[in-house]
Tab-separated table of C-alpha atoms in Angstrom:
chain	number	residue	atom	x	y	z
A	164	UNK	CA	44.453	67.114	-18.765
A	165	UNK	CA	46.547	70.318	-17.626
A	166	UNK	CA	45.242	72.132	-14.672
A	167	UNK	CA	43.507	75.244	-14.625
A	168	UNK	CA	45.668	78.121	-15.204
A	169	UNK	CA	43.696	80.141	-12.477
A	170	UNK	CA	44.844	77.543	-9.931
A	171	UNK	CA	47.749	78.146	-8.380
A	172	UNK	CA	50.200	75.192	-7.871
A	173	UNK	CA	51.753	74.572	-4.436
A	174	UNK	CA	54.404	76.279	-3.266
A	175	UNK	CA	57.916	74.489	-3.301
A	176	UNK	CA	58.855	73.971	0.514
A	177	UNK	CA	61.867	76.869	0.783
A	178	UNK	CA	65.113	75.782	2.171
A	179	UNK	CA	65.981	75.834	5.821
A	180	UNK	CA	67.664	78.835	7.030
A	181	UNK	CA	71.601	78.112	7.305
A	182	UNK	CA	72.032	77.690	10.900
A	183	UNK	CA	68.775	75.471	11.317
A	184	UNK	CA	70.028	73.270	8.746
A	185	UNK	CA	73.388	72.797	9.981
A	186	UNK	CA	71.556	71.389	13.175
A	187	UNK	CA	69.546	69.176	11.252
A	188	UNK	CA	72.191	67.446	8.983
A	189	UNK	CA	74.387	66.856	12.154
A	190	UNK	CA	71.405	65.223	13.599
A	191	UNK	CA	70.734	62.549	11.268
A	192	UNK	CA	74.764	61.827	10.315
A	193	UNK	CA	75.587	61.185	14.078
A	194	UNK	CA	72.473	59.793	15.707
A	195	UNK	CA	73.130	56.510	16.974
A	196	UNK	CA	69.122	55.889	16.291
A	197	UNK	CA	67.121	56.160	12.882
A	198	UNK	CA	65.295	59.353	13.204
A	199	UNK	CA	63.463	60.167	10.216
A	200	UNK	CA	62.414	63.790	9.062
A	201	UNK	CA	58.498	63.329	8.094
A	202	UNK	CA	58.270	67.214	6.854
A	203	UNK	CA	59.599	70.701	6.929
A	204	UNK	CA	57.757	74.536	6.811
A	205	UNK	CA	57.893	77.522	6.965
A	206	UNK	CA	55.939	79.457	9.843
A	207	UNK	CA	55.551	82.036	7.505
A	208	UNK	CA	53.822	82.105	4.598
A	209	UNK	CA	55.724	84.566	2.690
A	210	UNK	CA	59.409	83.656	4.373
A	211	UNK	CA	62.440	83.218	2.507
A	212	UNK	CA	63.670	80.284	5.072
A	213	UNK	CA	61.974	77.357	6.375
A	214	UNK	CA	62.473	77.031	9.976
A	215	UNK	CA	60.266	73.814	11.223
A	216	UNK	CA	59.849	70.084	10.974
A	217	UNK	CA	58.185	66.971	11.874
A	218	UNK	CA	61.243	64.362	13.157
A	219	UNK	CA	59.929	60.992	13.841
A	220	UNK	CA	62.298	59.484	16.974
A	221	UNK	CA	62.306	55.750	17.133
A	222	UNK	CA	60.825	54.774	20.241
A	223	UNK	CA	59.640	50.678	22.005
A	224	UNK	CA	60.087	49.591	18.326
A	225	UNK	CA	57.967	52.283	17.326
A	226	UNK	CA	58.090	55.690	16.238
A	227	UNK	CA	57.141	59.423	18.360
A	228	UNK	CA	56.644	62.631	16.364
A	229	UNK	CA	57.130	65.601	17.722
A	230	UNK	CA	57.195	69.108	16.000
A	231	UNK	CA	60.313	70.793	16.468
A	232	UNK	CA	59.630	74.834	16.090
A	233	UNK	CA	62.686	77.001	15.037
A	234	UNK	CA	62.800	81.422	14.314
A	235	UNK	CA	64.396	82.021	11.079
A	236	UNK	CA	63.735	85.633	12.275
A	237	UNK	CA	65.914	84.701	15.563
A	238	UNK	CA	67.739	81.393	14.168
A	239	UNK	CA	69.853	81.731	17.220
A	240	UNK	CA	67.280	80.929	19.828
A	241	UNK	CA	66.383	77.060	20.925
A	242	UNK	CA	63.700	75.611	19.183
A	243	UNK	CA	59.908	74.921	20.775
A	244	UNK	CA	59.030	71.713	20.809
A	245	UNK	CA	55.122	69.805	20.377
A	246	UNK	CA	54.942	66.570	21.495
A	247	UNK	CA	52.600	63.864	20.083
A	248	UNK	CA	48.895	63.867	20.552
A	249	UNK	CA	47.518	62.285	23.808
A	250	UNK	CA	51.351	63.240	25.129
A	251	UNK	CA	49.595	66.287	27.098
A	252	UNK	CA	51.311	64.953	30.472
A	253	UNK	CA	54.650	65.125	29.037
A	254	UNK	CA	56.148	68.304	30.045
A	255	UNK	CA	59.823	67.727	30.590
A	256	UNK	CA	60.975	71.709	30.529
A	257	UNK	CA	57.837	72.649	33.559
A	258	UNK	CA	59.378	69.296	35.498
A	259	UNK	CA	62.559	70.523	35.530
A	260	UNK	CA	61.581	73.825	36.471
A	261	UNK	CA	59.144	72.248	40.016
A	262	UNK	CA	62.609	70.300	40.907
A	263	UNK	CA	65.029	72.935	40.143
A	264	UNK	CA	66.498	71.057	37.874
A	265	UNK	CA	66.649	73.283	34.717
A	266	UNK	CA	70.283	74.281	34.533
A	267	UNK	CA	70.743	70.680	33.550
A	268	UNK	CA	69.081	70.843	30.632
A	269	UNK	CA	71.026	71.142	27.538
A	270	UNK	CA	68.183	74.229	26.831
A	271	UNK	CA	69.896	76.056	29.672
A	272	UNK	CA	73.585	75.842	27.681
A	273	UNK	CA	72.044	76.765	24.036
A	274	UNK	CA	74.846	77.843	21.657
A	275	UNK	CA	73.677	77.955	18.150
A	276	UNK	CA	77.358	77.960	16.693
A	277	UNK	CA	77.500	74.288	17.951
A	278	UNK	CA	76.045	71.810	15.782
A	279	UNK	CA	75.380	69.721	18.565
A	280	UNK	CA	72.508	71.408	19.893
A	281	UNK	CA	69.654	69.354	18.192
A	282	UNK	CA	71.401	66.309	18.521
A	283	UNK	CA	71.692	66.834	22.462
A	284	UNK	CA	67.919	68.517	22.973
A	285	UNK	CA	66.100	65.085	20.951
A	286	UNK	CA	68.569	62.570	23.036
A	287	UNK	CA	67.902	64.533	26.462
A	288	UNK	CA	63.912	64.688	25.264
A	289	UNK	CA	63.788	60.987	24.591
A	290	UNK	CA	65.532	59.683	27.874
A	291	UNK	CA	62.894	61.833	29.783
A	292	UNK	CA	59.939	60.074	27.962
A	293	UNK	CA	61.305	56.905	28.218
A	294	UNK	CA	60.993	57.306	31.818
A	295	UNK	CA	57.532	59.458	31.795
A	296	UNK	CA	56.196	56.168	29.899
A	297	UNK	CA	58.118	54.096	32.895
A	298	UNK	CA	55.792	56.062	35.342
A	299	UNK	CA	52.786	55.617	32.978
A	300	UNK	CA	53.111	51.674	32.645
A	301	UNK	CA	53.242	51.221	36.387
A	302	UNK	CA	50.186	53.666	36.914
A	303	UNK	CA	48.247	50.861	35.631
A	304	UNK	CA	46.231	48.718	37.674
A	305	UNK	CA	46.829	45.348	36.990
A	306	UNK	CA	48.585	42.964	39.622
A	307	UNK	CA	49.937	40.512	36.947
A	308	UNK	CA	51.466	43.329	35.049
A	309	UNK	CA	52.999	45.061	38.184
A	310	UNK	CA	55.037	41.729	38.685
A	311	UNK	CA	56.047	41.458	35.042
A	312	UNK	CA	57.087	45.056	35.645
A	313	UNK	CA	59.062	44.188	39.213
A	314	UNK	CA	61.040	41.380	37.157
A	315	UNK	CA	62.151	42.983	33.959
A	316	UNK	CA	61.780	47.080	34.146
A	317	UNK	CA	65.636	46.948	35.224
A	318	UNK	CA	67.392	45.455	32.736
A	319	UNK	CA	69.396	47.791	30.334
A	320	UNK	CA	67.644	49.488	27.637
A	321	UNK	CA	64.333	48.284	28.190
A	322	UNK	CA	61.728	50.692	26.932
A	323	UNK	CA	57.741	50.394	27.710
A	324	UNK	CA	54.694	52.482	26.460
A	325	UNK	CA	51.067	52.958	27.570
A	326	UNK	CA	48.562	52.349	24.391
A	327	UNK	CA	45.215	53.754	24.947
A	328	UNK	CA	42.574	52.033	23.247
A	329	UNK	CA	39.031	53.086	22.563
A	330	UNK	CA	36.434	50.950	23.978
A	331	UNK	CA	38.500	48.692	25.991
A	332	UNK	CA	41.619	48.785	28.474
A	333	UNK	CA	45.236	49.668	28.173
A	334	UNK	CA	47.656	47.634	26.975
A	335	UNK	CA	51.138	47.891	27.725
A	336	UNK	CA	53.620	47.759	25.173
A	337	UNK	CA	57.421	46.243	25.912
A	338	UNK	CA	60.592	46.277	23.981
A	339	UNK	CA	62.707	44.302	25.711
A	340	UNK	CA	66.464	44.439	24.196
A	341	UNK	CA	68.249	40.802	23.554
A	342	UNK	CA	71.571	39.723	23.203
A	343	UNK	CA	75.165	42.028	23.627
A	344	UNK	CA	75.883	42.032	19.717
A	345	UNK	CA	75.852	43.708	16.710
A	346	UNK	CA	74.060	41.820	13.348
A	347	UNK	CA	75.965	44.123	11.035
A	348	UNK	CA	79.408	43.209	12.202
A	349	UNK	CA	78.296	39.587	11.597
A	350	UNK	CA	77.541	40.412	7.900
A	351	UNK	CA	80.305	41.669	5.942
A	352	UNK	CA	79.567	44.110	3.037
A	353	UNK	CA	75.651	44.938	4.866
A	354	UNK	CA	74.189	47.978	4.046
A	355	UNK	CA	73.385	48.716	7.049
A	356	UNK	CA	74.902	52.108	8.821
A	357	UNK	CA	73.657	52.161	12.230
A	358	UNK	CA	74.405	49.410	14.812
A	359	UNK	CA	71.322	46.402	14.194
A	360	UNK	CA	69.776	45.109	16.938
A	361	UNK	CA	67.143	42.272	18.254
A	362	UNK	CA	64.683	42.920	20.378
A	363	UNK	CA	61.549	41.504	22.219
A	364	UNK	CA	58.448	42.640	21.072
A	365	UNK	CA	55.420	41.889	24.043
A	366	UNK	CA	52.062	43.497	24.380
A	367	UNK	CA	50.681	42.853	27.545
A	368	UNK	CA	49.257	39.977	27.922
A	369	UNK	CA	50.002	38.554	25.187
A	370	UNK	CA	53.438	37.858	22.794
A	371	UNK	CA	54.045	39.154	19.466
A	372	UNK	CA	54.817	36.257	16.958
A	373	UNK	CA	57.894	36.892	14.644
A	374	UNK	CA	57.867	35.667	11.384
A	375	UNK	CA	61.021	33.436	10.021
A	376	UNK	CA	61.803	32.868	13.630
A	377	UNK	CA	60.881	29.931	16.014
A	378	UNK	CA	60.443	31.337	19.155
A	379	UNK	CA	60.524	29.150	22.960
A	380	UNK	CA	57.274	27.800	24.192
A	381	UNK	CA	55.946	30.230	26.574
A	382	UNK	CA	54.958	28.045	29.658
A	383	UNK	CA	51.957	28.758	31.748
A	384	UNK	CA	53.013	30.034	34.908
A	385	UNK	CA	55.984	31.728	33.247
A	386	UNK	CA	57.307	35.321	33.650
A	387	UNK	CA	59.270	37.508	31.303
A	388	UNK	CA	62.220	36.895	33.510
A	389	UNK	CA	62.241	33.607	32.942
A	390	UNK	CA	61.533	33.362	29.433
A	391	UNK	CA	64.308	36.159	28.682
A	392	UNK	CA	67.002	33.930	28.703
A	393	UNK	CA	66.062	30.703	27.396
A	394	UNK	CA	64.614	33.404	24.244
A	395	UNK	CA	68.454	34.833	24.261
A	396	UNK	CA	70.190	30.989	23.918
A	397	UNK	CA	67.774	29.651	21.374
A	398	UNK	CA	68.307	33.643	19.049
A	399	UNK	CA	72.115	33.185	19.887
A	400	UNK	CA	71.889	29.916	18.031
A	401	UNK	CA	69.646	30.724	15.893
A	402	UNK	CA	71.887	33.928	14.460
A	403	UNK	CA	75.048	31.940	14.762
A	404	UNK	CA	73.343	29.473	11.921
A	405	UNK	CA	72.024	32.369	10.129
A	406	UNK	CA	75.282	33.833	10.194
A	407	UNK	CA	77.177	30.881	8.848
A	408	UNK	CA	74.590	30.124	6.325
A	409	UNK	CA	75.477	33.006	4.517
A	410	UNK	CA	79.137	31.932	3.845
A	411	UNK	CA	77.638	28.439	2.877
A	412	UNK	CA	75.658	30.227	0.471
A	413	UNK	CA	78.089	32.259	-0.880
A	414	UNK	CA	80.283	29.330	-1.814
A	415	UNK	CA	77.513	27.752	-4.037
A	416	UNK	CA	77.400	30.560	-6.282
A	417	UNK	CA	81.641	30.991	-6.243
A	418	UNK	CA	81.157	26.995	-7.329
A	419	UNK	CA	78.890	28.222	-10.277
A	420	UNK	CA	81.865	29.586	-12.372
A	421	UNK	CA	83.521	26.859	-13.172
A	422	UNK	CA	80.109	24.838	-14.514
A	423	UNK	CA	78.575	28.197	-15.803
A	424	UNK	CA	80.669	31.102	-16.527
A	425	UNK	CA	80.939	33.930	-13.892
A	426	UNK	CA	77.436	34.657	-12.932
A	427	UNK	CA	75.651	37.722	-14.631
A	428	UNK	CA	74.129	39.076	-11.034
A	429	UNK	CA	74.532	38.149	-7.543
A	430	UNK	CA	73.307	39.336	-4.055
A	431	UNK	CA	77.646	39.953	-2.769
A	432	UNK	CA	75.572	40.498	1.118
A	433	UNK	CA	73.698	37.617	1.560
A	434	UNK	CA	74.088	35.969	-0.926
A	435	UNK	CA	70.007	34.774	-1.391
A	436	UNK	CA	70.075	35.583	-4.933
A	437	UNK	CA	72.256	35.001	-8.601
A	438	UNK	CA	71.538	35.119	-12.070
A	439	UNK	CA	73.864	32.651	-15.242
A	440	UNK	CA	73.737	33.199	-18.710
A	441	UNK	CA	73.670	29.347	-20.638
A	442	UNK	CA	73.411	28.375	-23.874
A	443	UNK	CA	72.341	25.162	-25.584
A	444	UNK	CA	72.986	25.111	-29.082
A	445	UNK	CA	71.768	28.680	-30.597
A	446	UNK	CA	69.605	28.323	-27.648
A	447	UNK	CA	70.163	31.517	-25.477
A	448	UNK	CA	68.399	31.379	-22.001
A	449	UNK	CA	69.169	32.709	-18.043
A	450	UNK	CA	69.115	30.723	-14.709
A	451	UNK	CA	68.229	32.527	-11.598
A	452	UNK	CA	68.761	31.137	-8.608
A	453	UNK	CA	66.791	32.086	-5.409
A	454	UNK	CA	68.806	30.061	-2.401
A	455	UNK	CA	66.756	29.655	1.117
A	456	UNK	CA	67.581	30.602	4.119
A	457	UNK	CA	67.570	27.275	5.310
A	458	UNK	CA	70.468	26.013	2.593
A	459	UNK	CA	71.881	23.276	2.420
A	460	UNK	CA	69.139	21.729	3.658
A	461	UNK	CA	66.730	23.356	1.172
A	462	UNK	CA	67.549	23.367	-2.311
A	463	UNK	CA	67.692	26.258	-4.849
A	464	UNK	CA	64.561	27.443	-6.562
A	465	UNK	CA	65.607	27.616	-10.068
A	466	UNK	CA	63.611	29.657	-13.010
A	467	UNK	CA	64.822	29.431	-16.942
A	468	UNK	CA	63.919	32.808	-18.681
A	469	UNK	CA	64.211	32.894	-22.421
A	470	UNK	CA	66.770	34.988	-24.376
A	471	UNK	CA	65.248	34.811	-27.637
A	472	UNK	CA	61.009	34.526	-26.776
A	473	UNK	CA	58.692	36.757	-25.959
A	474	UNK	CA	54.887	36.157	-24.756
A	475	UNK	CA	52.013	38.556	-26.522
A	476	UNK	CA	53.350	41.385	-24.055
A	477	UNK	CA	56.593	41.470	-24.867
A	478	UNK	CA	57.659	39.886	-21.983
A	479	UNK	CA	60.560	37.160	-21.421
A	480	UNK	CA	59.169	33.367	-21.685
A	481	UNK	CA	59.725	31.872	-17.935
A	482	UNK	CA	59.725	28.237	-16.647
A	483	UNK	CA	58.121	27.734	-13.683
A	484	UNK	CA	60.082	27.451	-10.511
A	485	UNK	CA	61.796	24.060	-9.947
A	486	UNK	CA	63.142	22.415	-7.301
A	487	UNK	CA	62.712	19.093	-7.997
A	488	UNK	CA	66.193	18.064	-9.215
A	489	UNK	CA	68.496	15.264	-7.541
A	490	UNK	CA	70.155	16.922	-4.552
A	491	UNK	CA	71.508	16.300	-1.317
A	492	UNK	CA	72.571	19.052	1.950
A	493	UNK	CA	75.241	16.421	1.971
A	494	UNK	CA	77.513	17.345	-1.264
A	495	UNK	CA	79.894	19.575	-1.493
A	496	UNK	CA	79.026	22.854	-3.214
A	497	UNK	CA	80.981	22.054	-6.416
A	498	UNK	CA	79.116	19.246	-6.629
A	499	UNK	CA	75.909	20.575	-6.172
A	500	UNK	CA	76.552	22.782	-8.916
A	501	UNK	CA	77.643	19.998	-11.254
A	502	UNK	CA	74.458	17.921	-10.683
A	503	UNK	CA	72.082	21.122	-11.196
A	504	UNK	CA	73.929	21.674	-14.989
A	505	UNK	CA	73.797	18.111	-15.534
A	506	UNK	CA	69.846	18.493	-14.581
A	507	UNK	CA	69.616	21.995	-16.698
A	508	UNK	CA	71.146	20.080	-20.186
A	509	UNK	CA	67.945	18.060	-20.604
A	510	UNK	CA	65.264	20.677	-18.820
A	511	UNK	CA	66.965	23.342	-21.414
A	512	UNK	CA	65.258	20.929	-24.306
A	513	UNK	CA	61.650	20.635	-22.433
A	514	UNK	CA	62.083	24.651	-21.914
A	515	UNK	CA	62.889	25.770	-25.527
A	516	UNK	CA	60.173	23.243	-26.904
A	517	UNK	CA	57.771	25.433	-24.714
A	518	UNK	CA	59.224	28.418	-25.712
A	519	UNK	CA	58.671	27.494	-29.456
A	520	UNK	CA	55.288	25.698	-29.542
A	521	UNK	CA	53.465	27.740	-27.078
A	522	UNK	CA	55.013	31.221	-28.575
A	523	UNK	CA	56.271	31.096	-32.153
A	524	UNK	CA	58.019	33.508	-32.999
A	525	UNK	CA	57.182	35.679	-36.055
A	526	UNK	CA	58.560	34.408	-39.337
């Protein structure tokens, strides 16, 4: 149904005025972190230029959104900036002003011909909240978490957060950093642009668990100092693996060639995923292969989709997933890929009966 024409359709979002924007995109290309714009307006209703957004700055695994307020009047001036609700106590620009402090902010050296400005105003704003959360976490009254504090609140690029909860007490959020490397060096080819780190994820008093990874018993009695370095030797192992269990699986589907032709599709990264084209007579059907992250020592889950038959929906006929073929962690890859088309010449037969009894094809 086509709306009303006496209601009027939302205004398209105008661009941002020139210099605004030029702060923005340098912003987001050289920011070491993943800031993310959530919106952009105009403070007037009727103005050619937008001149405001909504950036969300990563923060203790988590994400901050502040309002940053631009003039596309006077596009030359700093922007205002609105911090989060329940952030009231965070007033960074008044704090600098009580200690005499303000000709170090980057506010006090504003040049709008550098693009830098924005850049240097959100990385200045979020190492002073950092440390107004610091002063927040050990306002709380709790001797337990004072010590945990004590033993951990020093160590490099820890970040901690205050969350208010209705109805019950404050918990106390930590993001403890782990390990002095970089996952996307580790994985060539990743998509990733910015620098990929692993972190500790604790809410006070109790551990966050983390899917896909097997994390140290936590002893009673124990303290975060403590734990933090057994947790870094078992990840460091743990990645190592992860990281060599890619090349592993990339050699099983290099070894499909030979046995299958070059393979129609293949996850080049990490290598979880490819796709073969086979034939059996005038029998036309694909193999997709979903490897684990725990190959060798789990075998691929293999599916058979029909070239040639359709169900009722016009959808490809699919086997159910198998993984029930002979197979040990123990062959090598070229073998492994020998005994799985040895094991897809007779399943072919069971799969294109199926295909043909349970979905005839129109004659």
């Amino acid at each position: 149904m086509a709306p009303s024409a006496d209601v009027a359709a939302p205004a398209p979002t105008p661009p941002l005025a020139p210099l605004i924007a030029a702060q923005l995109k340098f912003l987001l290309t050289n920011s070491s972190l993943p800031i993310k714009v959530v919106q952009i307006w105009s403070g007037c209703s009727s103005g050619r230029y937008a001149d405001r957004f909504t950036l969300g700055i990563p923060f203790c695994l988590d994400y901050v959104y502040w309002d940053f307020l631009y003039n596309a009047m006077h596009p030359k001036v700093a922007p205002d900036v609105i911090f989060g609700q329940g952030d009231e106590g965070f007033q960074p620009l008044v704090d600098y002003d009580e200690s005499g402090n303000g000709g170090k902010s980057c506010l006090a050296h504003w040049d709008y011909r550098d693009p830098r400005g924005l850049l240097c105003l959100v990385e200045e704003l979020r190492l002073l909240y950092i440390e107004y959360q610091k002063k927040l976490v050990e306002k709380v009254d709790d001797a337990r978490l004072k010590f945990e504090i004590s033993t951990v609140l020093a160590k490099e690029g820890i970040e901690v957060s205050v969350v208010s909860s209705t109805g019950r007490s404050d918990e106390v959020k930590f993001a403890v950093p782990l390990l002095d490397l970089d996952l996307k060096m580790m994985v060539p080819g990743c998509p990733w642009k910015l620098p990929q780190k692993i972190h500790l994820q604790a809410i006070f008093p109790s551990f966050f668990s983390v899917d896909g990874v097997k994390l140290p018993a936590w002893v009673d009695g124990m303290c975060m100092a403590e734990y933090i370095p057994t947790l870094e030797e078992d990840l460091k192992l743990q990645v190592v693996d992860a990281s060599a269990s890619i090349g592993c699986r990339r050699r099983f589907i290099e070894a499909l060639a030979p046995a299958f032709g070059r393979p129609l599709e293949a996850d080049p990264i990490f290598c979880r995923k490819a796709t073969v084209l086979s034939i059996s007579g005038i029998f036309t059907f694909l193999v997709h292969f979903v490897i684990p992250l725990q190959f060798p020592k789990q075998q691929p889950i293999l599916t058979l989709q029909s070239c040639q038959h359709c169900n009722s929906q016009g959808i490809p006929i699919t086997s159910s997933p198998k993984n029930s073929y002979p197979w040990s962690p123990r062959w090598e890859v070229t073998e492994m890929a020998e005994r799985i088309y040895d094991y897809l010449a007779d399943e072919c037969q069971n799969f294109k009966k199926l295909c043909s009894d349970g979905f005839p094809q129109a004659k």
